[in-house]
Structure formats: structure tokens, C-alpha cells
Amino acid sequence: MNPDTAERPLYFCGDVHGDFEALRLWSDVVEGGDIIQVGDLGVGFRDWKSDESILRRLGSAVSARNNRIFAIRGTHDRRDWFDGRQYDGLSLVKDGTVLSLHDETIFCWGGAHSVDRTSRTRDIDWWRDEIFDWNGELPDEPISILITHAGGPWTGLTPKAPFLNGWHARDKNLHKDLQSEIQQHHQLGEALLKANHPLKAWYCGHYHLPLHGQIGNARCRTLDINEIVEWRY
């Protein structure tokens, strides 16, 4: 057990899309805590200087209360920001990072397809490299929590969901891309289980719904927009 992290409460936060109010409010009421934001932080839509100024202020505010935010890459995030950089209490987590928090070992890999990509402008508010591209490698550390932006079949959502019909009509590749994405997430979860990682939980965002599922003995959870939950096991 690492006493430096085991005593710090751990939280998870859904998509915020550039609205950091939920994270600020969390930091106002929690002191000495850690929160993992599961993607769609909303970085990359402004010019670089403006984004950096906003991130510095957020990082400084949470650090003042001895809090830390760890944000992974979502669909609505510019990938090259997420290289492990830190702004005081805010870390933009690189894909493949293993975090040790609250006596848990947490594997992070972000990215997913934007279902509305045909309505967006390339390299302005949509990036081709937004995708989930797990490289098939697993960490050596025994992983107890998996963090991704999208999820696997356990969400119960499929590319045939009625709310996607309009986007399918505009994007002939969307169905196969979403099907592949679900399968790739499933492969990651199954690989962890087959390698006997002590997986307890899997958290993601992306769908803007609070959904529950299970893979092996691990509890799975999607987080709604701005939803924050505390880790309890």
C-alpha cells in the first residue's frame, strides 16, 4: 500500500466539453483528493495560448486545495495536448499511462469516433487521430481499474441505436467504425482478464448517459456529462 495515495479520496468525472465548472465545484468541496476525467475535457478548440491560460488557471485552483485532476483524451480533444503535460494540479494523461491512486493501479487509454464528424471541420473541431487505437500491449503492473473514453459491448449500445440513424445517413463509414471501436474496447477488457489482471472496475464517458454493466467480475460504468462519482469498492 502507498500511504501517500491510499488516503486520498478518488473520484471519476464524465465529459465536460470545455465547461470546467463541475471540476471547480468539486475542488471547492474536496480537499486532498484526486479525480480522473474520462475524456472530452474540451482542449483544442481555442487557440493554443487561450487553452493554455485556461488550463493553468484550473490547475492552479485545484492545486491550492491539494487536489489533482487527471484527464484522458476524448473525441472532442486535440490529441497532441495529451502527452503527459502538467499544469500544477492538472495532468493531461498520455494513452497507455498507468496511474497509482488510492491504492489502485489504473490503466488509461482515450479516444473514440465522433458520431457527428460530418458536421465538423477537420483540424478545427474534429481530428482524424481522435480514434481509440490501443496497441495491443498490456502493462506489467496488475491493473485494477480501466479508464477509457468509450466502452465495450457491456454498455448495451450498438451502432444501430435509433438516435444514430441521421448520422449514418450522412456518414457511410460510421457504422463499421463504431462496430470496430466497440470490438477494440472489448478486446482490451478481455485481454486484461485473460492475463489475470485483478480488474475491479471500468469507467468511461462519451455516451452522455449513466449506464452500468459488467465484464468478468469488474463493474462497468459510463458517466453522464459533468457527473462525478466517488470510488468505493
Coordinates of N, CA and C in Angstrom, one line a residue:
M1 N 0.8 -1.2 0.0 CA 0.0 0.0 0.0 C 0.9 1.2 0.0
N2 N 0.5 2.2 -0.8 CA 1.2 3.5 -0.8 C 0.4 4.5 0.0
P3 N 0.9 4.8 1.2 CA 0.1 5.7 2.1 C -0.1 7.1 1.5
D4 N 0.8 7.5 0.6 CA 0.6 8.8 0.0 C -0.6 9.0 -0.9
T5 N -1.0 7.8 -1.5 CA -2.2 7.9 -2.3 C -3.4 7.2 -1.7
A6 N -3.2 6.2 -0.9 CA -4.3 5.4 -0.3 C -5.2 6.2 0.5
E7 N -4.7 7.3 1.1 CA -5.6 8.1 2.0 C -6.3 9.2 1.2
R8 N -6.0 9.4 0.0 CA -6.6 10.5 -0.8 C -7.9 9.9 -1.5
P9 N -9.0 10.5 -1.3 CA -10.2 10.0 -1.9 C -10.1 10.1 -3.5
L10 N -10.7 9.2 -4.1 CA -10.6 9.1 -5.6 C -12.0 9.3 -6.2
Y11 N -12.1 10.1 -7.3 CA -13.4 10.3 -8.0 C -13.2 10.2 -9.5
F12 N -14.3 10.1 -10.2 CA -14.3 10.0 -11.6 C -15.3 11.0 -12.1
C13 N -15.0 11.7 -13.2 CA -15.8 12.7 -13.8 C -16.1 12.4 -15.3
G14 N -17.3 12.6 -15.7 CA -17.7 12.5 -17.1 C -17.2 13.6 -18.0
D15 N -17.7 13.6 -19.3 CA -17.3 14.6 -20.2 C -17.7 16.0 -19.7
V16 N -16.8 17.0 -19.9 CA -17.2 18.4 -19.5 C -17.2 19.3 -20.7
H17 N -16.6 19.0 -21.9 CA -16.7 19.8 -23.1 C -16.3 21.2 -22.9
G18 N -15.3 21.5 -22.2 CA -14.8 22.8 -22.0 C -15.4 23.6 -20.9
D19 N -16.4 23.0 -20.3 CA -17.1 23.7 -19.1 C -16.5 23.1 -17.9
F20 N -15.6 23.8 -17.2 CA -14.9 23.3 -16.1 C -15.6 23.6 -14.8
E21 N -16.8 24.0 -14.8 CA -17.5 24.4 -13.5 C -17.6 23.2 -12.6
A22 N -18.0 22.0 -13.2 CA -18.2 20.9 -12.3 C -16.9 20.5 -11.6
L23 N -15.7 20.6 -12.3 CA -14.4 20.3 -11.7 C -14.1 21.4 -10.6
R24 N -14.4 22.6 -10.9 CA -14.1 23.7 -9.9 C -15.0 23.5 -8.7
L25 N -16.2 23.2 -8.8 CA -17.1 22.9 -7.7 C -16.6 21.7 -6.9
W26 N -16.2 20.7 -7.6 CA -15.7 19.5 -6.9 C -14.5 19.9 -6.0
S27 N -13.6 20.7 -6.6 CA -12.4 21.2 -5.9 C -12.7 22.1 -4.7
D28 N -13.8 22.8 -4.8 CA -14.3 23.7 -3.7 C -14.7 22.9 -2.5
V29 N -15.2 21.7 -2.7 CA -15.8 21.0 -1.5 C -14.9 19.8 -1.1
V30 N -13.9 19.4 -1.9 CA -13.0 18.4 -1.6 C -11.6 18.9 -1.4
E31 N -10.9 18.4 -0.4 CA -9.5 18.8 -0.2 C -8.6 17.6 -0.1
G32 N -7.5 17.6 -0.8 CA -6.6 16.4 -0.8 C -7.2 15.3 -1.5
G33 N -7.9 15.5 -2.6 CA -8.5 14.4 -3.4 C -8.0 14.4 -4.8
D34 N -8.2 13.2 -5.5 CA -7.9 13.0 -6.9 C -9.1 12.7 -7.7
I35 N -9.1 13.2 -9.0 CA -10.3 12.9 -9.8 C -9.7 12.6 -11.2
I36 N -10.3 11.5 -11.8 CA -10.0 11.2 -13.2 C -11.1 11.6 -14.1
Q37 N -10.8 12.5 -15.0 CA -11.8 13.0 -16.0 C -11.7 12.1 -17.2
V38 N -12.8 11.5 -17.7 CA -12.7 10.4 -18.6 C -12.8 10.8 -20.1
G39 N -12.3 12.0 -20.4 CA -12.2 12.4 -21.8 C -13.3 13.5 -22.2
D40 N -13.0 14.1 -23.3 CA -13.8 15.3 -23.7 C -13.7 16.4 -22.7
L41 N -12.5 16.6 -22.3 CA -12.2 17.8 -21.4 C -12.5 19.1 -22.2
G42 N -12.3 19.0 -23.5 CA -12.6 20.2 -24.4 C -11.4 21.0 -24.7
V43 N -10.2 20.4 -25.0 CA -9.0 21.1 -25.2 C -8.7 21.0 -26.7
G44 N -8.4 22.2 -27.3 CA -8.0 22.2 -28.7 C -8.9 23.0 -29.6
F45 N -10.0 23.5 -29.1 CA -11.0 24.3 -29.8 C -10.6 25.7 -29.9
R46 N -9.8 26.2 -29.0 CA -9.4 27.6 -28.9 C -8.0 27.7 -29.5
D47 N -7.4 28.9 -29.6 CA -6.0 28.9 -29.9 C -5.2 28.4 -28.8
W48 N -4.0 28.0 -29.1 CA -3.1 27.4 -28.1 C -2.9 28.2 -26.9
K49 N -2.7 29.5 -27.0 CA -2.4 30.4 -25.9 C -3.6 30.5 -25.0
S50 N -4.8 30.6 -25.5 CA -6.0 30.6 -24.7 C -6.3 29.4 -23.9
D51 N -6.1 28.2 -24.6 CA -6.3 26.9 -23.9 C -5.3 26.8 -22.8
E52 N -4.0 27.2 -23.0 CA -3.0 27.0 -22.0 C -3.3 27.9 -20.8
S53 N -3.8 29.1 -21.1 CA -4.1 30.0 -20.0 C -5.3 29.4 -19.1
I54 N -6.3 28.9 -19.7 CA -7.4 28.3 -19.0 C -6.9 27.1 -18.2
L55 N -6.1 26.2 -18.8 CA -5.6 25.0 -18.1 C -4.7 25.4 -16.9
R56 N -3.9 26.4 -17.1 CA -3.1 26.9 -16.0 C -3.9 27.4 -14.8
R57 N -5.0 28.1 -15.1 CA -5.8 28.6 -14.0 C -6.5 27.5 -13.3
L58 N -7.0 26.5 -14.1 CA -7.7 25.4 -13.5 C -6.7 24.6 -12.6
G59 N -5.5 24.3 -13.2 CA -4.5 23.6 -12.4 C -4.1 24.2 -11.1
S60 N -4.0 25.6 -11.2 CA -3.6 26.3 -10.0 C -4.7 26.3 -9.0
A61 N -5.9 26.4 -9.4 CA -7.1 26.4 -8.5 C -7.2 25.1 -7.7
V62 N -7.1 24.0 -8.4 CA -7.2 22.7 -7.7 C -6.0 22.4 -6.8
S63 N -4.8 22.8 -7.3 CA -3.6 22.6 -6.5 C -3.6 23.4 -5.2
A64 N -4.3 24.5 -5.2 CA -4.4 25.3 -4.0 C -5.1 24.6 -2.9
R65 N -5.9 23.6 -3.2 CA -6.6 22.8 -2.2 C -6.0 21.4 -2.1
N66 N -4.8 21.2 -2.7 CA -4.1 19.9 -2.6 C -4.9 18.9 -3.4
N67 N -5.7 19.3 -4.4 CA -6.4 18.3 -5.3 C -5.6 18.1 -6.6
R68 N -6.0 17.0 -7.3 CA -5.3 16.7 -8.6 C -6.4 16.2 -9.5
I69 N -6.3 16.7 -10.8 CA -7.1 16.2 -11.9 C -6.3 15.5 -12.9
F70 N -6.7 14.3 -13.3 CA -6.0 13.5 -14.3 C -7.0 13.4 -15.5
A71 N -6.8 14.0 -16.6 CA -7.7 14.0 -17.7 C -7.2 13.1 -18.9
I72 N -8.0 12.2 -19.4 CA -7.6 11.4 -20.6 C -8.2 12.1 -21.8
R73 N -7.7 11.6 -22.9 CA -8.2 12.1 -24.2 C -9.5 11.6 -24.6
G74 N -10.4 12.5 -25.1 CA -11.7 12.1 -25.6 C -11.8 12.3 -27.1
T75 N -13.0 12.3 -27.6 CA -13.1 12.6 -29.1 C -13.0 14.1 -29.3
H76 N -13.6 14.9 -28.4 CA -13.5 16.3 -28.5 C -12.3 16.9 -27.7
D77 N -11.2 16.4 -28.1 CA -9.9 16.9 -27.5 C -8.8 16.8 -28.6
R78 N -8.0 17.8 -28.7 CA -6.9 17.7 -29.7 C -5.8 16.8 -29.1
R79 N -5.4 15.8 -29.8 CA -4.6 14.7 -29.3 C -3.2 15.2 -28.8
D80 N -2.6 16.1 -29.5 CA -1.2 16.4 -29.1 C -1.1 17.2 -27.8
W81 N -2.2 17.6 -27.2 CA -2.2 18.1 -25.8 C -1.9 17.0 -24.8
F82 N -2.4 15.8 -25.1 CA -2.4 14.8 -24.1 C -1.1 13.9 -24.2
D83 N 0.0 14.6 -23.7 CA 1.3 14.0 -23.8 C 1.9 13.8 -22.4
G84 N 1.1 13.9 -21.4 CA 1.6 13.9 -20.0 C 1.9 15.2 -19.4
R85 N 1.7 16.3 -20.1 CA 2.0 17.6 -19.5 C 1.2 17.9 -18.3
Q86 N 1.7 18.8 -17.5 CA 1.1 19.1 -16.2 C 1.0 20.6 -16.0
Y87 N -0.1 21.0 -15.4 CA -0.3 22.4 -15.0 C -0.7 22.4 -13.6
D88 N 0.3 22.5 -12.7 CA 0.1 22.3 -11.3 C -0.7 21.1 -11.0
G89 N -2.0 21.2 -10.5 CA -2.8 20.1 -10.1 C -3.5 19.4 -11.3
L90 N -3.3 19.8 -12.5 CA -3.9 19.2 -13.7 C -2.9 18.5 -14.6
S91 N -3.2 17.2 -14.8 CA -2.4 16.4 -15.7 C -3.2 16.0 -16.9
L92 N -2.6 16.2 -18.1 CA -3.2 15.6 -19.4 C -2.6 14.3 -19.7
V93 N -3.3 13.2 -19.5 CA -2.7 11.9 -19.4 C -2.5 11.3 -20.8
K94 N -1.3 10.8 -21.0 CA -1.0 10.1 -22.3 C -1.6 8.7 -22.3
D95 N -2.0 8.3 -23.5 CA -2.5 7.0 -23.7 C -1.5 6.0 -23.2
G96 N -2.0 4.9 -22.5 CA -1.1 3.9 -22.0 C -0.5 4.2 -20.7
T97 N -0.8 5.3 -20.1 CA -0.3 5.7 -18.7 C -1.0 4.8 -17.7
V98 N -0.2 4.4 -16.7 CA -0.7 3.7 -15.5 C -0.6 4.6 -14.3
L99 N -1.7 4.9 -13.7 CA -1.7 5.8 -12.5 C -1.8 4.9 -11.3
S100 N -1.2 5.3 -10.2 CA -1.3 4.6 -8.9 C -2.0 5.6 -8.0
L101 N -3.3 5.4 -7.7 CA -4.1 6.3 -6.9 C -4.9 5.5 -5.9
H102 N -5.1 5.9 -4.7 CA -6.0 5.3 -3.7 C -5.7 3.8 -3.6
D103 N -4.5 3.5 -3.7 CA -4.1 2.1 -3.6 C -4.6 1.2 -4.8
E104 N -5.0 1.9 -5.9 CA -5.4 1.2 -7.1 C -4.4 1.4 -8.2
T105 N -4.3 0.5 -9.1 CA -3.5 0.7 -10.3 C -4.4 0.8 -11.5
I106 N -4.3 1.9 -12.2 CA -5.3 2.4 -13.2 C -4.7 2.6 -14.5
F107 N -5.2 1.8 -15.5 CA -4.7 1.9 -16.9 C -5.6 2.8 -17.7
C108 N -5.0 3.8 -18.4 CA -5.7 4.8 -19.1 C -5.4 4.8 -20.6
W109 N -6.5 4.7 -21.4 CA -6.4 4.8 -22.9 C -7.6 5.5 -23.5
G110 N -7.4 6.7 -24.1 CA -8.5 7.5 -24.5 C -8.8 7.4 -26.0
G111 N -9.7 8.3 -26.4 CA -10.1 8.3 -27.9 C -11.3 7.6 -28.2
A112 N -12.0 8.0 -29.3 CA -13.2 7.4 -29.8 C -13.6 8.1 -31.1
H113 N -14.5 7.6 -31.9 CA -15.0 8.2 -33.0 C -16.1 9.2 -32.7
S114 N -16.1 10.4 -33.3 CA -17.2 11.4 -33.2 C -18.3 11.0 -34.1
V115 N -19.5 10.7 -33.6 CA -20.6 10.3 -34.4 C -21.0 11.5 -35.3
D116 N -20.7 12.7 -34.9 CA -21.2 13.9 -35.7 C -20.0 14.5 -36.5
R117 N -19.1 13.7 -36.9 CA -17.9 14.2 -37.5 C -18.1 14.8 -38.9
T118 N -19.2 14.4 -39.5 CA -19.5 15.0 -40.8 C -20.0 16.5 -40.7
S119 N -20.4 16.9 -39.5 CA -20.8 18.3 -39.3 C -19.7 19.1 -38.7
R120 N -18.5 18.6 -38.6 CA -17.4 19.3 -38.1 C -16.3 19.6 -39.1
T121 N -15.4 20.4 -38.8 CA -14.3 20.9 -39.7 C -13.0 20.3 -39.3
R122 N -12.4 19.6 -40.2 CA -11.1 18.9 -39.9 C -10.1 19.9 -39.4
D123 N -9.4 19.5 -38.3 CA -8.3 20.2 -37.7 C -8.8 21.5 -37.0
I124 N -10.1 21.7 -37.0 CA -10.7 22.9 -36.2 C -11.4 22.4 -35.0
D125 N -12.4 21.5 -35.3 CA -13.2 21.0 -34.2 C -13.4 19.5 -34.4
W126 N -12.5 18.9 -35.2 CA -12.5 17.4 -35.4 C -11.1 17.0 -35.9
W127 N -10.6 15.9 -35.4 CA -9.3 15.5 -35.7 C -9.3 14.0 -36.1
R128 N -8.7 13.7 -37.2 CA -8.7 12.3 -37.7 C -8.1 11.3 -36.7
D129 N -7.2 11.8 -35.9 CA -6.5 10.9 -34.9 C -7.2 10.8 -33.6
E130 N -8.5 11.2 -33.6 CA -9.3 11.1 -32.4 C -9.5 9.7 -31.9
I131 N -9.3 8.7 -32.7 CA -9.8 7.4 -32.5 C -9.1 6.7 -31.3
F132 N -9.8 5.6 -30.9 CA -9.2 4.7 -29.9 C -8.3 3.8 -30.6
D133 N -7.0 3.7 -30.3 CA -6.0 2.9 -31.0 C -5.1 2.2 -30.1
W134 N -5.7 1.5 -29.2 CA -4.9 0.6 -28.3 C -4.0 -0.3 -29.1
N135 N -2.7 -0.3 -28.7 CA -1.7 -1.0 -29.5 C -1.6 -2.5 -29.2
G136 N -2.4 -3.0 -28.3 CA -2.4 -4.5 -28.0 C -1.5 -4.8 -26.9
E137 N -0.8 -3.9 -26.4 CA 0.1 -4.2 -25.3 C -0.5 -3.9 -23.9
L138 N -0.2 -4.7 -22.9 CA -0.7 -4.6 -21.6 C 0.4 -4.2 -20.6
P139 N 0.1 -3.4 -19.6 CA 1.1 -3.0 -18.7 C 1.6 -4.2 -17.8
D140 N 2.8 -4.1 -17.3 CA 3.3 -5.1 -16.4 C 2.6 -5.0 -15.0
E141 N 2.2 -3.8 -14.6 CA 1.5 -3.7 -13.3 C 0.2 -4.4 -13.3
P142 N -0.2 -4.9 -12.2 CA -1.6 -5.5 -12.0 C -2.7 -4.5 -12.0
I143 N -3.4 -4.4 -13.1 CA -4.4 -3.3 -13.3 C -5.7 -3.7 -12.6
S144 N -6.2 -2.7 -11.7 CA -7.4 -2.9 -11.0 C -8.6 -2.1 -11.5
I145 N -8.2 -1.0 -12.2 CA -9.3 -0.1 -12.8 C -8.8 0.3 -14.2
L146 N -9.8 0.2 -15.2 CA -9.5 0.6 -16.6 C -10.3 1.9 -16.8
I147 N -9.6 2.8 -17.5 CA -10.3 4.1 -17.8 C -10.1 4.3 -19.4
T148 N -11.3 4.4 -20.0 CA -11.3 4.7 -21.5 C -12.3 5.8 -21.7
H149 N -12.3 6.3 -22.9 CA -13.4 7.3 -23.2 C -14.7 6.7 -23.6
A150 N -14.6 5.7 -24.5 CA -15.8 4.9 -24.9 C -15.7 3.6 -24.2
G151 N -16.7 2.7 -24.5 CA -16.8 1.4 -23.8 C -17.0 0.3 -24.8
G152 N -17.1 -0.9 -24.2 CA -17.3 -2.1 -25.0 C -18.8 -2.5 -25.0
P153 N -19.1 -3.8 -25.4 CA -20.5 -4.2 -25.6 C -21.3 -4.1 -24.3
W154 N -20.6 -4.1 -23.1 CA -21.3 -4.0 -21.9 C -22.2 -2.8 -21.7
T155 N -21.9 -1.7 -22.5 CA -22.8 -0.5 -22.4 C -24.2 -0.8 -22.9
G156 N -24.4 -1.9 -23.7 CA -25.7 -2.1 -24.3 C -26.0 -1.3 -25.5
L157 N -25.1 -0.4 -25.9 CA -25.3 0.5 -27.0 C -24.7 -0.2 -28.3
T158 N -25.3 0.0 -29.4 CA -24.8 -0.6 -30.6 C -24.9 0.5 -31.7
P159 N -24.1 0.3 -32.8 CA -24.2 1.3 -33.9 C -25.6 1.4 -34.5
K160 N -26.5 0.5 -34.2 CA -27.9 0.5 -34.8 C -28.8 1.3 -33.9
A161 N -28.3 2.0 -32.8 CA -29.2 2.7 -32.0 C -29.9 3.8 -32.8
P162 N -31.2 3.9 -32.6 CA -32.1 4.8 -33.4 C -31.6 6.3 -33.5
F163 N -31.0 6.7 -32.4 CA -30.5 8.1 -32.4 C -29.4 8.4 -33.3
L164 N -28.8 7.3 -33.8 CA -27.7 7.4 -34.8 C -28.1 7.4 -36.2
N165 N -29.4 7.2 -36.5 CA -29.8 7.0 -37.9 C -29.5 8.2 -38.8
G166 N -29.7 9.4 -38.2 CA -29.4 10.6 -39.0 C -27.9 10.7 -39.4
W167 N -27.1 10.3 -38.5 CA -25.7 10.4 -38.7 C -25.2 9.3 -39.7
H168 N -25.8 8.1 -39.6 CA -25.5 7.1 -40.6 C -25.8 7.5 -42.0
A169 N -26.9 8.2 -42.1 CA -27.4 8.7 -43.5 C -26.3 9.6 -44.1
R170 N -25.6 10.3 -43.2 CA -24.6 11.3 -43.7 C -23.2 10.8 -43.8
D171 N -23.0 9.6 -43.2 CA -21.6 9.1 -43.0 C -21.6 7.6 -43.3
K172 N -21.2 7.2 -44.5 CA -21.3 5.8 -44.9 C -20.4 4.9 -44.1
N173 N -19.3 5.5 -43.5 CA -18.3 4.7 -42.8 C -18.6 4.6 -41.3
L174 N -19.6 5.3 -40.8 CA -19.8 5.4 -39.4 C -20.1 4.1 -38.7
H175 N -21.0 3.3 -39.3 CA -21.4 2.0 -38.7 C -20.3 1.1 -38.5
K176 N -19.5 0.9 -39.5 CA -18.3 0.0 -39.4 C -17.3 0.5 -38.4
D177 N -17.1 1.8 -38.4 CA -16.1 2.4 -37.5 C -16.6 2.2 -36.0
L178 N -17.9 2.4 -35.8 CA -18.4 2.3 -34.4 C -18.3 0.8 -34.0
Q179 N -18.7 -0.1 -34.9 CA -18.6 -1.5 -34.6 C -17.2 -2.0 -34.3
S180 N -16.2 -1.5 -35.0 CA -14.8 -1.8 -34.8 C -14.4 -1.2 -33.4
E181 N -14.8 0.0 -33.1 CA -14.5 0.6 -31.9 C -15.0 -0.2 -30.7
I182 N -16.2 -0.6 -30.7 CA -16.8 -1.4 -29.6 C -15.9 -2.7 -29.5
Q183 N -15.6 -3.3 -30.6 CA -14.9 -4.6 -30.5 C -13.4 -4.4 -30.0
Q184 N -12.8 -3.3 -30.3 CA -11.5 -3.0 -29.8 C -11.5 -2.8 -28.3
H185 N -12.5 -2.1 -27.8 CA -12.6 -1.9 -26.4 C -12.8 -3.3 -25.7
H186 N -13.7 -4.1 -26.3 CA -13.9 -5.4 -25.8 C -12.6 -6.2 -25.7
Q187 N -11.8 -6.1 -26.7 CA -10.6 -6.9 -26.8 C -9.6 -6.4 -25.7
L188 N -9.6 -5.1 -25.4 CA -8.8 -4.6 -24.3 C -9.2 -5.2 -22.9
G189 N -10.5 -5.1 -22.7 CA -11.1 -5.6 -21.4 C -10.8 -7.1 -21.3
E190 N -11.1 -7.9 -22.3 CA -10.8 -9.3 -22.3 C -9.4 -9.7 -22.1
A191 N -8.5 -8.9 -22.8 CA -7.1 -9.1 -22.6 C -6.6 -9.0 -21.2
L192 N -7.1 -8.0 -20.5 CA -6.8 -7.8 -19.1 C -7.2 -8.9 -18.2
L193 N -8.4 -9.4 -18.5 CA -9.0 -10.6 -17.7 C -8.2 -11.8 -18.0
K194 N -7.9 -12.1 -19.3 CA -7.2 -13.3 -19.7 C -5.8 -13.3 -19.1
A195 N -5.2 -12.1 -18.9 CA -3.8 -12.0 -18.4 C -3.9 -12.0 -16.9
N196 N -5.1 -12.2 -16.3 CA -5.2 -12.3 -14.8 C -5.0 -11.0 -14.1
H197 N -5.2 -9.9 -14.8 CA -5.2 -8.6 -14.0 C -6.4 -8.6 -13.1
P198 N -6.2 -8.1 -11.9 CA -7.3 -8.1 -10.9 C -8.3 -6.9 -11.1
L199 N -8.9 -6.9 -12.3 CA -9.8 -5.8 -12.7 C -11.0 -5.8 -11.8
K200 N -11.2 -4.6 -11.2 CA -12.4 -4.4 -10.4 C -13.4 -3.5 -11.1
A201 N -13.0 -2.6 -11.9 CA -13.9 -1.6 -12.5 C -13.4 -1.0 -13.8
W202 N -14.4 -0.6 -14.6 CA -14.1 0.1 -15.8 C -15.0 1.3 -15.9
Y203 N -14.4 2.5 -16.1 CA -15.1 3.7 -16.2 C -14.9 4.4 -17.6
C204 N -15.9 5.0 -18.1 CA -15.8 5.7 -19.4 C -16.8 6.8 -19.4
G205 N -16.8 7.6 -20.5 CA -17.8 8.7 -20.7 C -18.5 8.5 -22.0
H206 N -18.3 9.6 -22.9 CA -18.6 9.5 -24.3 C -20.1 9.5 -24.6
Y207 N -20.9 8.7 -24.0 CA -22.3 8.5 -24.4 C -23.3 9.4 -23.7
H208 N -22.8 10.2 -22.7 CA -23.7 11.2 -22.0 C -24.8 10.5 -21.4
L209 N -24.6 9.3 -20.9 CA -25.6 8.5 -20.1 C -25.0 7.8 -19.0
P210 N -25.7 7.6 -17.9 CA -25.2 6.8 -16.7 C -25.6 5.4 -16.9
L211 N -24.7 4.6 -17.5 CA -25.0 3.2 -17.8 C -24.2 2.3 -16.9
H212 N -24.7 1.1 -16.7 CA -24.0 0.1 -15.8 C -23.8 -1.2 -16.6
G213 N -22.7 -1.9 -16.4 CA -22.5 -3.2 -17.0 C -21.5 -4.0 -16.2
Q214 N -21.1 -5.1 -16.8 CA -20.1 -5.9 -16.1 C -19.3 -6.7 -17.2
I215 N -18.0 -6.9 -16.9 CA -17.1 -7.7 -17.7 C -16.3 -8.6 -16.7
G216 N -16.4 -9.9 -16.7 CA -15.8 -10.7 -15.7 C -16.4 -10.3 -14.4
N217 N -15.6 -10.1 -13.4 CA -16.1 -9.6 -12.1 C -16.0 -8.1 -11.9
A218 N -15.6 -7.4 -13.0 CA -15.4 -6.0 -12.9 C -16.8 -5.2 -13.2
R219 N -17.0 -4.3 -12.3 CA -18.2 -3.4 -12.5 C -17.8 -2.3 -13.5
C220 N -18.7 -2.1 -14.5 CA -18.5 -1.1 -15.6 C -19.5 0.0 -15.4
R221 N -19.1 1.2 -15.8 CA -19.9 2.4 -15.6 C -19.6 3.5 -16.6
T222 N -20.6 4.0 -17.3 CA -20.4 5.2 -18.1 C -20.9 6.3 -17.3
L223 N -20.3 7.5 -17.5 CA -20.6 8.7 -16.7 C -21.3 9.7 -17.6
D224 N -22.3 10.3 -17.1 CA -23.1 11.4 -17.8 C -22.2 12.7 -17.9
I225 N -22.6 13.6 -18.6 CA -21.9 14.9 -18.7 C -21.9 15.5 -17.3
N226 N -20.7 15.9 -16.9 CA -20.4 16.6 -15.7 C -20.7 15.7 -14.4
E227 N -21.0 14.5 -14.6 CA -21.3 13.6 -13.5 C -20.0 13.2 -12.8
I228 N -20.0 13.3 -11.5 CA -18.9 12.9 -10.6 C -19.3 11.9 -9.6
V229 N -18.5 10.8 -9.6 CA -18.8 9.7 -8.6 C -17.5 9.4 -7.8
E230 N -17.7 9.0 -6.6 CA -16.6 8.7 -5.8 C -16.3 7.2 -5.8
W231 N -15.1 6.8 -5.9 CA -14.7 5.4 -5.9 C -14.9 4.8 -4.6
R232 N -15.7 3.7 -4.7 CA -16.0 2.9 -3.5 C -16.0 1.4 -3.9
Y233 N -15.3 0.6 -3.2 CA -15.3 -0.8 -3.6 C -15.4 -1.7 -2.4

